[in-house]
PDB file of C-alpha atoms in Angstrom:
ATOM      1  CA  MET O1109     217.245   1.243 167.093  1.00 46.00           C
ATOM      2  CA  ARG O1110     216.722  -1.493 164.530  1.00 49.00           C
ATOM      3  CA  HIS O1111     219.457  -2.579 162.141  1.00 48.00           C
ATOM      4  CA  GLU O1112     217.662  -1.024 159.072  1.00 49.00           C
ATOM      5  CA  GLU O1113     217.449   2.367 160.798  1.00 48.00           C
ATOM      6  CA  ALA O1114     221.167   2.308 161.625  1.00 47.00           C
ATOM      7  CA  LEU O1115     221.885   1.421 157.999  1.00 48.00           C
ATOM      8  CA  ASP O1116     219.775   4.371 156.834  1.00 60.00           C
ATOM      9  CA  VAL O1117     221.789   6.795 158.989  1.00 66.00           C
ATOM     10  CA  ASN O1118     225.040   5.353 157.598  1.00 89.00           C
ATOM     11  CA  ASP O1119     223.692   5.677 154.055  1.00 91.00           C
ATOM     12  CA  PHE O1120     222.691   9.272 154.782  1.00 90.00           C
ATOM     13  CA  ASP O1121     226.150  10.021 156.160  1.00 91.00           C
ATOM     14  CA  ALA O1122     227.738   8.404 153.109  1.00 91.00           C
ATOM     15  CA  LEU O1123     225.607  10.607 150.829  1.00 90.00           C
ATOM     16  CA  GLN O1124     226.565  13.766 152.730  1.00 91.00           C
ATOM     17  CA  GLY O1125     230.239  12.789 152.627  1.00 91.00           C
ATOM     18  CA  ALA O1126     230.129  12.150 148.873  1.00 89.00           C
ATOM     19  CA  ILE O1127     228.502  15.538 148.252  1.00 90.00           C
ATOM     20  CA  ARG O1128     231.092  17.305 150.413  1.00 90.00           C
ATOM     21  CA  ARG O1129     234.027  15.514 148.758  1.00 90.00           C
ATOM     22  CA  ALA O1130     232.823  16.466 145.275  1.00 87.00           C
ATOM     23  CA  ALA O1131     231.958  20.068 146.213  1.00 90.00           C
ATOM     24  CA  GLU O1132     235.175  21.708 145.019  1.00 90.00           C
ATOM     25  CA  ALA O1133     235.232  19.916 141.652  1.00 89.00           C
ATOM     26  CA  ARG O1134     231.495  20.490 141.190  1.00 91.00           C
ATOM     27  CA  GLN O1135     231.811  24.210 141.950  1.00 93.00           C
ATOM     28  CA  ALA O1136     234.781  24.587 139.570  1.00 93.00           C
ATOM     29  CA  GLU O1137     232.781  22.831 136.847  1.00 94.00           C
ATOM     30  CA  GLN O1138     229.782  25.084 137.497  1.00 95.00           C
ATOM     31  CA  ARG O1139     231.928  28.241 137.283  1.00 96.00           C
ATOM     32  CA  ALA O1140     233.514  27.009 134.035  1.00 96.00           C
ATOM     33  CA  CYS O1141     230.142  26.210 132.431  1.00 97.00           C
ATOM     34  CA  GLU O1142     228.613  29.502 133.533  1.00 97.00           C
ATOM     35  CA  ALA O1143     231.660  31.367 132.172  1.00 97.00           C
ATOM     36  CA  PHE O1144     231.287  29.461 128.894  1.00 98.00           C
ATOM     37  CA  LEU O1145     227.604  30.427 128.598  1.00 98.00           C
ATOM     38  CA  ASN O1146     228.528  34.054 129.302  1.00 97.00           C
ATOM     39  CA  ALA O1147     231.322  33.935 126.687  1.00 97.00           C
ATOM     40  CA  LEU O1148     228.883  32.446 124.148  1.00 97.00           C
ATOM     41  CA  TYR O1149     226.473  35.289 124.891  1.00 96.00           C
ATOM     42  CA  HIS O1150     229.226  37.830 124.155  1.00 94.00           C
ATOM     43  CA  ALA O1151     230.185  35.921 120.987  1.00 94.00           C
ATOM     44  CA  LEU O1152     226.546  36.050 119.841  1.00 94.00           C
ATOM     45  CA  ARG O1153     226.535  39.797 120.407  1.00 91.00           C
ATOM     46  CA  THR O1154     229.611  40.208 118.187  1.00 89.00           C
ATOM     47  CA  ALA O1155     228.850  37.469 115.622  1.00 84.00           C
ATOM     48  CA  SER O1156     227.882  40.094 113.033  1.00 75.00           C
ATOM     49  CA  GLY O1157     231.463  41.334 112.911  1.00 70.00           C
ATOM     50  CA  PRO O1158     233.609  44.060 114.464  1.00 69.00           C
ATOM     51  CA  GLY O1159     231.728  47.235 115.242  1.00 64.00           C
ATOM     52  CA  LEU O1160     228.345  45.594 114.594  1.00 62.00           C
ATOM     53  CA  PRO O1161     227.188  44.405 118.028  1.00 65.00           C
ATOM     54  CA  LEU O1162     223.763  42.848 118.304  1.00 73.00           C
ATOM     55  CA  ASN O1163     222.055  44.765 121.086  1.00 77.00           C
ATOM     56  CA  ASN O1164     218.961  42.574 121.259  1.00 85.00           C
ATOM     57  CA  VAL O1165     220.743  39.499 122.663  1.00 91.00           C
ATOM     58  CA  THR O1166     220.184  38.601 126.317  1.00 93.00           C
ATOM     59  CA  LEU O1167     221.209  35.715 128.558  1.00 96.00           C
ATOM     60  CA  ASP O1168     218.963  34.240 131.245  1.00 97.00           C
ATOM     61  CA  PRO O1169     220.677  31.406 133.189  1.00 95.00           C
ATOM     62  CA  THR O1170     218.174  28.781 134.324  1.00 95.00           C
ATOM     63  CA  PRO O1171     218.238  25.367 135.975  1.00 92.00           C
ATOM     64  CA  ASP O1172     218.305  22.576 133.413  1.00 92.00           C
ATOM     65  CA  PRO O1173     214.828  20.990 133.493  1.00 91.00           C
ATOM     66  CA  THR O1174     216.318  17.499 133.129  1.00 90.00           C
ATOM     67  CA  HIS O1175     218.056  17.748 136.507  1.00 87.00           C
ATOM     68  CA  ARG O1176     216.658  15.439 139.116  1.00 89.00           C
ATOM     69  CA  LEU O1177     219.266  16.314 141.762  1.00 88.00           C
ATOM     70  CA  ARG O1178     220.451  19.537 143.400  1.00 87.00           C
ATOM     71  CA  PRO O1179     223.235  20.485 143.593  1.00 87.00           C
ATOM     72  CA  THR O1180     224.099  19.392 140.092  1.00 88.00           C
ATOM     73  CA  PRO O1181     226.366  16.331 140.263  1.00 89.00           C
ATOM     74  CA  PRO O1182     229.755  16.364 138.510  1.00 87.00           C
ATOM     75  CA  GLY O1183     229.328  16.086 134.750  1.00 90.00           C
ATOM     76  CA  GLY O1184     225.864  17.679 134.919  1.00 93.00           C
ATOM     77  CA  TRP O1185     224.355  20.229 132.582  1.00 96.00           C
ATOM     78  CA  TYR O1186     224.191  23.996 133.056  1.00 97.00           C
ATOM     79  CA  ALA O1187     221.678  25.934 131.007  1.00 97.00           C
ATOM     80  CA  ALA O1188     220.468  29.324 129.892  1.00 98.00           C
ATOM     81  CA  TRP O1189     217.852  30.821 127.641  1.00 98.00           C
ATOM     82  CA  VAL O1190     219.461  33.094 125.050  1.00 97.00           C
ATOM     83  CA  ARG O1191     217.110  35.669 123.582  1.00 95.00           C
ATOM     84  CA  LEU O1192     217.957  36.502 119.991  1.00 92.00           C
ATOM     85  CA  GLY O1193     215.591  39.313 119.126  1.00 89.00           C
ATOM     86  CA  LEU O1194     212.240  37.652 118.413  1.00 91.00           C
ATOM     87  CA  CYS O1195     213.129  34.130 119.566  1.00 93.00           C
ATOM     88  CA  GLU O1196     214.709  32.394 122.520  1.00 96.00           C
ATOM     89  CA  VAL O1197     217.086  29.444 122.284  1.00 97.00           C
ATOM     90  CA  PHE O1198     217.659  27.005 125.125  1.00 98.00           C
ATOM     91  CA  VAL O1199     221.389  26.263 125.447  1.00 98.00           C
ATOM     92  CA  ARG O1200     222.882  23.704 127.796  1.00 97.00           C
ATOM     93  CA  VAL O1201     226.509  22.831 128.364  1.00 98.00           C
ATOM     94  CA  ARG O1202     228.670  20.496 130.423  1.00 97.00           C
ATOM     95  CA  ARG O1203     232.361  19.686 130.714  1.00 96.00           C
ATOM     96  CA  GLU O1204     233.706  16.549 129.092  1.00 95.00           C
ATOM     97  CA  GLY O1205     237.423  16.150 129.491  1.00 90.00           C
ATOM     98  CA  GLY O1206     238.949  19.466 128.477  1.00 89.00           C
ATOM     99  CA  ALA O1207     236.088  20.391 126.150  1.00 96.00           C
ATOM    100  CA  PHE O1208     232.624  21.855 126.419  1.00 98.00           C
ATOM    101  CA  VAL O1209     229.805  19.716 125.075  1.00 98.00           C
ATOM    102  CA  GLY O1210     226.461  21.300 124.488  1.00 97.00           C
ATOM    103  CA  GLU O1211     223.064  21.366 122.891  1.00 97.00           C
ATOM    104  CA  TYR O1212     220.893  24.195 121.646  1.00 97.00           C
ATOM    105  CA  GLY O1213     217.561  24.733 119.991  1.00 93.00           C
ATOM    106  CA  GLU O1214     215.745  21.848 118.341  1.00 89.00           C
ATOM    107  CA  ARG O1215     218.691  19.627 117.367  1.00 90.00           C
ATOM    108  CA  GLY O1216     221.845  21.716 117.563  1.00 95.00           C
ATOM    109  CA  ALA O1217     224.861  20.193 119.270  1.00 97.00           C
ATOM    110  CA  PHE O1218     228.527  21.034 119.670  1.00 97.00           C
ATOM    111  CA  HIS O1219     231.799  19.754 121.083  1.00 97.00           C
ATOM    112  CA  LEU O1220     234.148  22.694 121.553  1.00 97.00           C
ATOM    113  CA  SER O1221     237.700  22.407 122.813  1.00 95.00           C
ATOM    114  CA  ASP O1222     238.821  25.760 121.376  1.00 89.00           C
ATOM    115  CA  THR O1223     237.256  28.379 123.621  1.00 93.00           C
ATOM    116  CA  THR O1224     239.175  31.264 122.070  1.00 95.00           C
ATOM    117  CA  GLU O1225     237.231  34.228 120.760  1.00 93.00           C
ATOM    118  CA  ASP O1226     237.424  32.819 117.210  1.00 94.00           C
ATOM    119  CA  GLY O1227     236.144  29.402 118.329  1.00 96.00           C
ATOM    120  CA  LEU O1228     233.235  30.942 120.224  1.00 96.00           C
ATOM    121  CA  ILE O1229     232.330  33.270 117.350  1.00 94.00           C
ATOM    122  CA  ALA O1230     232.334  30.298 114.944  1.00 95.00           C
ATOM    123  CA  LEU O1231     229.956  28.482 117.305  1.00 96.00           C
ATOM    124  CA  ALA O1232     227.772  31.599 117.652  1.00 95.00           C
ATOM    125  CA  ARG O1233     227.506  31.980 113.874  1.00 94.00           C
ATOM    126  CA  ARG O1234     226.640  28.300 113.468  1.00 95.00           C
ATOM    127  CA  LEU O1235     223.969  28.583 116.189  1.00 96.00           C
ATOM    128  CA  LEU O1236     222.451  31.634 114.477  1.00 93.00           C
ATOM    129  CA  SER O1237     222.519  29.902 111.090  1.00 93.00           C
ATOM    130  CA  GLU O1238     220.921  26.691 112.380  1.00 94.00           C
ATOM    131  CA  VAL O1239     218.192  28.511 114.299  1.00 94.00           C
ATOM    132  CA  ALA O1240     217.456  30.589 111.177  1.00 92.00           C
ATOM    133  CA  ALA O1241     217.230  27.341 109.176  1.00 93.00           C
ATOM    134  CA  VAL O1242     214.678  25.935 111.629  1.00 93.00           C
ATOM    135  CA  TYR O1243     212.481  29.015 111.261  1.00 92.00           C
ATOM    136  CA  ALA O1244     212.926  28.943 107.470  1.00 93.00           C
ATOM    137  CA  GLY O1245     211.749  25.318 107.408  1.00 92.00           C
ATOM    138  CA  GLU O1246     215.124  24.030 106.233  1.00 88.00           C
ATOM    139  CA  GLU O1247     216.953  20.984 107.580  1.00 75.00           C
ATOM    140  CA  PRO O1248     219.719  22.148 109.944  1.00 58.00           C
ATOM    141  CA  SER O1249     223.113  20.464 109.762  1.00 59.00           C
ATOM    142  CA  GLY O1250     224.052  17.721 112.246  1.00 53.00           C
ATOM    143  CA  PRO O1251     226.345  17.877 115.259  1.00 50.00           C
ATOM    144  CA  GLU O1252     229.833  19.074 114.519  1.00 51.00           C
ATOM    145  CA  ARG O1253     233.067  18.938 116.397  1.00 48.00           C
ATOM    146  CA  LEU O1254     234.630  22.381 116.658  1.00 51.00           C
ATOM    147  CA  ASN O1255     238.254  22.843 117.658  1.00 46.00           C
TER     148      ASN O1255
END
């Protein structure tokens, strides 16, 4: 075996070791992001207020098309299509410190550290408002930090 081939095997082993070592953190991050997307879906369903659930909201988790690696490395994005009646909105989220950072629609963005029901409903209402503004031909507001 030539020296380059031995180096390739060592590099391969190093890659496998790195993936294994990060597996627990990566899986915890994935569960957290998927739970966040699910909580946002429920917030969108109740964004109209108590007793007024929106029944035509669905969530379809999907791989983020920007991913070039599987499994998603730590700090990577998790995504879903959210159907809001007649339109669908692509939402992606990742963990950053103790907060969730995300993007949605054409230019929507958020940084949410308060994942209480009130924080998620505020985000859901903002998402609905900004998507409505896009379809109305209005300029949506810029990224906002939500607590």
